[in-house]
Short mmCIF file of C-alpha atoms in Angstrom, two decimals:
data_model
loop_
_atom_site.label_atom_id
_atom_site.label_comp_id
_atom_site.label_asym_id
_atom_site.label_seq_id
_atom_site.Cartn_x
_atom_site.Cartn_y
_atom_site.Cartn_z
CA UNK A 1 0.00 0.00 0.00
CA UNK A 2 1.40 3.11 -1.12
CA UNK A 3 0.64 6.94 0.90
CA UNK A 4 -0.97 9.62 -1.11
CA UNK A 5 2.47 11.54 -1.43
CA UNK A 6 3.55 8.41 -3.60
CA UNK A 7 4.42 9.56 -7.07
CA UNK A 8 1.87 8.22 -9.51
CA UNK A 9 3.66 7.53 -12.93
CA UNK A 10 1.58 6.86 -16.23
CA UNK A 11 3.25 5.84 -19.36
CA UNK A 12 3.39 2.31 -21.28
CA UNK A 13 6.30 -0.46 -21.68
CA UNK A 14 6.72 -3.22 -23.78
CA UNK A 15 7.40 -7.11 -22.98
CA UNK A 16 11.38 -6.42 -23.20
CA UNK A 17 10.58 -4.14 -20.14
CA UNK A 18 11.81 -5.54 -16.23
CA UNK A 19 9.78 -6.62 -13.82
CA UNK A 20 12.47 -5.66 -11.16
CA UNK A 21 11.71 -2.26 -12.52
CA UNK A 22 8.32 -1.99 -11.03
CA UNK A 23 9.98 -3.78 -7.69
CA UNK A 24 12.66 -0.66 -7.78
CA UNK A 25 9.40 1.70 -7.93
CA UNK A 26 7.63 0.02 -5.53
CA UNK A 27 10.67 0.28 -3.31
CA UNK A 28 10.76 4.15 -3.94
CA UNK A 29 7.04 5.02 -3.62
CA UNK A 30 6.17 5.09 -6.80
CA UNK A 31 2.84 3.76 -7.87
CA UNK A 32 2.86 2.34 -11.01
CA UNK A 33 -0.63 1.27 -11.64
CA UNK A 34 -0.97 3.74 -14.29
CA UNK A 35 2.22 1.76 -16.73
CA UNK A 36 0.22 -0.12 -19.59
CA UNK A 37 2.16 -3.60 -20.14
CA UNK A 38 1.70 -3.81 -24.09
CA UNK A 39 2.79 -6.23 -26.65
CA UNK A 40 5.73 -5.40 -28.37
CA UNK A 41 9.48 -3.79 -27.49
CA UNK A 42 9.31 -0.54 -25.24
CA UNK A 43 9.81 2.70 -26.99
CA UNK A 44 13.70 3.66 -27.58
CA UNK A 45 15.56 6.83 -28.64
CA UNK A 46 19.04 7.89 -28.93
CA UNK A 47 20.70 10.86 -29.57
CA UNK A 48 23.56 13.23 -29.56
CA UNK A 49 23.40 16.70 -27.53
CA UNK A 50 26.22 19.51 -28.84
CA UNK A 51 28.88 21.49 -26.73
CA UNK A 52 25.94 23.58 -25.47
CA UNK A 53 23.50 20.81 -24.50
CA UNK A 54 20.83 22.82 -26.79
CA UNK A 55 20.78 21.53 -30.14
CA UNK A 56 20.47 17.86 -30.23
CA UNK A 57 20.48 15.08 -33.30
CA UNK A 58 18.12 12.24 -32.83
CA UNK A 59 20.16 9.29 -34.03
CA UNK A 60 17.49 6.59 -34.08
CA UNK A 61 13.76 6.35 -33.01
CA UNK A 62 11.23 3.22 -32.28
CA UNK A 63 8.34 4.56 -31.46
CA UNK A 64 7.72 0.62 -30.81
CA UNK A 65 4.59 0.14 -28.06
CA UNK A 66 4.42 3.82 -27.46
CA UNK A 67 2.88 4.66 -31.05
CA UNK A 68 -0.55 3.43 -30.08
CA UNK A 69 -0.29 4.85 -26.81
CA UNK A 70 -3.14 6.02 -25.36
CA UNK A 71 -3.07 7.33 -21.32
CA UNK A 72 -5.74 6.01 -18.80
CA UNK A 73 -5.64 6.93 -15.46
CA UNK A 74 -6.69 4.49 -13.01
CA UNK A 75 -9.50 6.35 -10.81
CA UNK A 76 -7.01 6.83 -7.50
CA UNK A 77 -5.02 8.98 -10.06
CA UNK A 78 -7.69 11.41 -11.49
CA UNK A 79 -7.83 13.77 -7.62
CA UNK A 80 -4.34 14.48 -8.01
CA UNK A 81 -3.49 17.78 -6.94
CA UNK A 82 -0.06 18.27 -9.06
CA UNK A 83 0.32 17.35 -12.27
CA UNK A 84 3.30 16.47 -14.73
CA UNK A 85 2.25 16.35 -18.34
CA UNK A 86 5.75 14.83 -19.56
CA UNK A 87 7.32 15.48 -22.86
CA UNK A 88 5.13 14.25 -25.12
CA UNK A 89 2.05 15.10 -27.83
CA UNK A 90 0.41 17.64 -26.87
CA UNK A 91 -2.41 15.95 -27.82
CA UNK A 92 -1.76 13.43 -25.17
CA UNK A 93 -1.10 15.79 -22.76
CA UNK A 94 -4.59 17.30 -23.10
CA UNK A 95 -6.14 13.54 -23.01
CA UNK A 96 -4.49 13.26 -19.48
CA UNK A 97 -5.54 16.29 -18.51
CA UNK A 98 -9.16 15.94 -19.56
CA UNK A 99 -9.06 12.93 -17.33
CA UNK A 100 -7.86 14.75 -14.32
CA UNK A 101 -10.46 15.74 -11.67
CA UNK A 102 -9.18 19.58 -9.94
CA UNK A 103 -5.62 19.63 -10.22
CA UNK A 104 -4.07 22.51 -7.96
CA UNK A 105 -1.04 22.79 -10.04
CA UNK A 106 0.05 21.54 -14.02
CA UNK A 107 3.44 21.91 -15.28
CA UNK A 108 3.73 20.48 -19.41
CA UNK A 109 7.36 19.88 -20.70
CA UNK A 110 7.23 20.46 -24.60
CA UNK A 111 10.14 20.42 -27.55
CA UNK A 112 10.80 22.07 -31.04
CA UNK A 113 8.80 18.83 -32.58
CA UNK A 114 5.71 19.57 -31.03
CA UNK A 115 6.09 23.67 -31.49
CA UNK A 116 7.00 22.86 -35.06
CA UNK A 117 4.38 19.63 -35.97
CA UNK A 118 0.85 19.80 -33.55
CA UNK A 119 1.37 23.86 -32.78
CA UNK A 120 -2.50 24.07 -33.11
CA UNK A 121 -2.49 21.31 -30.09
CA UNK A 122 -0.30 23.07 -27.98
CA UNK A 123 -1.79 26.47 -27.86
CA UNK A 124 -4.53 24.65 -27.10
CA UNK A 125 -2.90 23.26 -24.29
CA UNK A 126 -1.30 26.08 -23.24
CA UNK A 127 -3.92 28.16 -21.49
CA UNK A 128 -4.36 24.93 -19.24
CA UNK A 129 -1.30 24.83 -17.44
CA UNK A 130 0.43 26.81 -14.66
CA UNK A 131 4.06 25.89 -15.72
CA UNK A 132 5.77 25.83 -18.98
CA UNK A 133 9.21 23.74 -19.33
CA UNK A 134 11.39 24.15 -22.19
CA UNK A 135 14.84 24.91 -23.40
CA UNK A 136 15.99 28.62 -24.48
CA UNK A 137 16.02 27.50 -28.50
CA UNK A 138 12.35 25.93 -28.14
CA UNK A 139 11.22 29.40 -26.51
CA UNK A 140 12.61 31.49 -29.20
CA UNK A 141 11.14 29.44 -31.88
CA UNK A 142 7.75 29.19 -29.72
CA UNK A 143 7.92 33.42 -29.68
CA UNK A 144 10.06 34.26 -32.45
CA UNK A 145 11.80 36.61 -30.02
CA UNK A 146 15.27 36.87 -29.52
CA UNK A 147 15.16 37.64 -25.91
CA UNK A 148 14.37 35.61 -23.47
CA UNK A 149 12.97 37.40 -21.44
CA UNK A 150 10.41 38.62 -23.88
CA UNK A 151 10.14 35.03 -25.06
CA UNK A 152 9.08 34.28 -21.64
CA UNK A 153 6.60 36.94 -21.28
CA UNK A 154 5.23 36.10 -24.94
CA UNK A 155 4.28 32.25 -23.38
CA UNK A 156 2.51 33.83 -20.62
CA UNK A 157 0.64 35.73 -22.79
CA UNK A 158 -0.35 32.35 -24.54
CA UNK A 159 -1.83 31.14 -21.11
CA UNK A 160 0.72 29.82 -18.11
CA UNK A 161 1.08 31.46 -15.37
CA UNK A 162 4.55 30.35 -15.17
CA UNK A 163 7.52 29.77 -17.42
CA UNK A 164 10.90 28.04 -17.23
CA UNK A 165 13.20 28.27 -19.94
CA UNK A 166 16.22 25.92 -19.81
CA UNK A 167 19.78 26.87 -20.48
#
């Protein structure tokens, strides 16, 4: 039995995925009744970040189990007061979202595929969420402002109350 201060994770794995992985959660407090087992390999990526740590080159991609993702929460999950939307559709953000009860607090993590592939999902997103994550390039091309700082005020404009820009 896990306390309510237990992290609840959602996501989805594959067959190749550990069972002493969920053990190793367990141990740590983290309830992992929202992790769909599905058939197939678990979703892998690999890349290469630059001197800066900004720009990054995605060296291979398999989608795998993750490309018919789509999030359920299990019912202890949907009162949750804060909320991580992790890097990923925006789209699928919003479907965890919608399934959310009265969440005090919502932080989304985005990146330049989303601004620059589902932007109509994200703005819809935007206005939804207290917190903002992403990296000084993504906020610039979010904005088209040079400046951060008026990159940062731009996003609030589009709806969080908060922003974090990454260096």
């Amino acid at each position: 039995e896990l306390n309510e201060e237990a992290v609840s994770l959602v996501g989805v794995v594959g067959e190749d995925f550990p069972e002493s992985e969920f053990e190793f959660w367990k141990s740590r407090k983290i309830d992992s009744a929202g992790v769909q087992r599905a058939k197939g390999k678990t979703f892998r990526w690999s890349g290469e970040y630059a001197w800066d740590l900004n720009t990054r080159e995605t060296r291979s991609v398999a989608l795998n189990v993750f490309e018919q993702f789509k999030p359920a929460l299990p019912e202890t999950y949907r009162e949750t007061d804060f909320v991580l939307l992790a890097n990923i559709a925006p789209s699928l953000q919003s479907h965890v979202l919608d399934q959310m009860e009265r969440p005090r607090f919502v932080v989304a993590d985005t990146m330049d595929l989303w601004i620059e592939t589902t932007r109509k999902d994200l703005d819809a997103l935007l206005p939804r969420v207290d917190l903002l994550i992403l990296n000084d390039s993504e906020a610039r091309q979010i904005t088209k402002e040079t400046s951060l700082i008026k990159a940062g005020r731009a996003i609030q404009k589009m709806g969080p109350r908060y922003v974090a820009i990454k260096k």
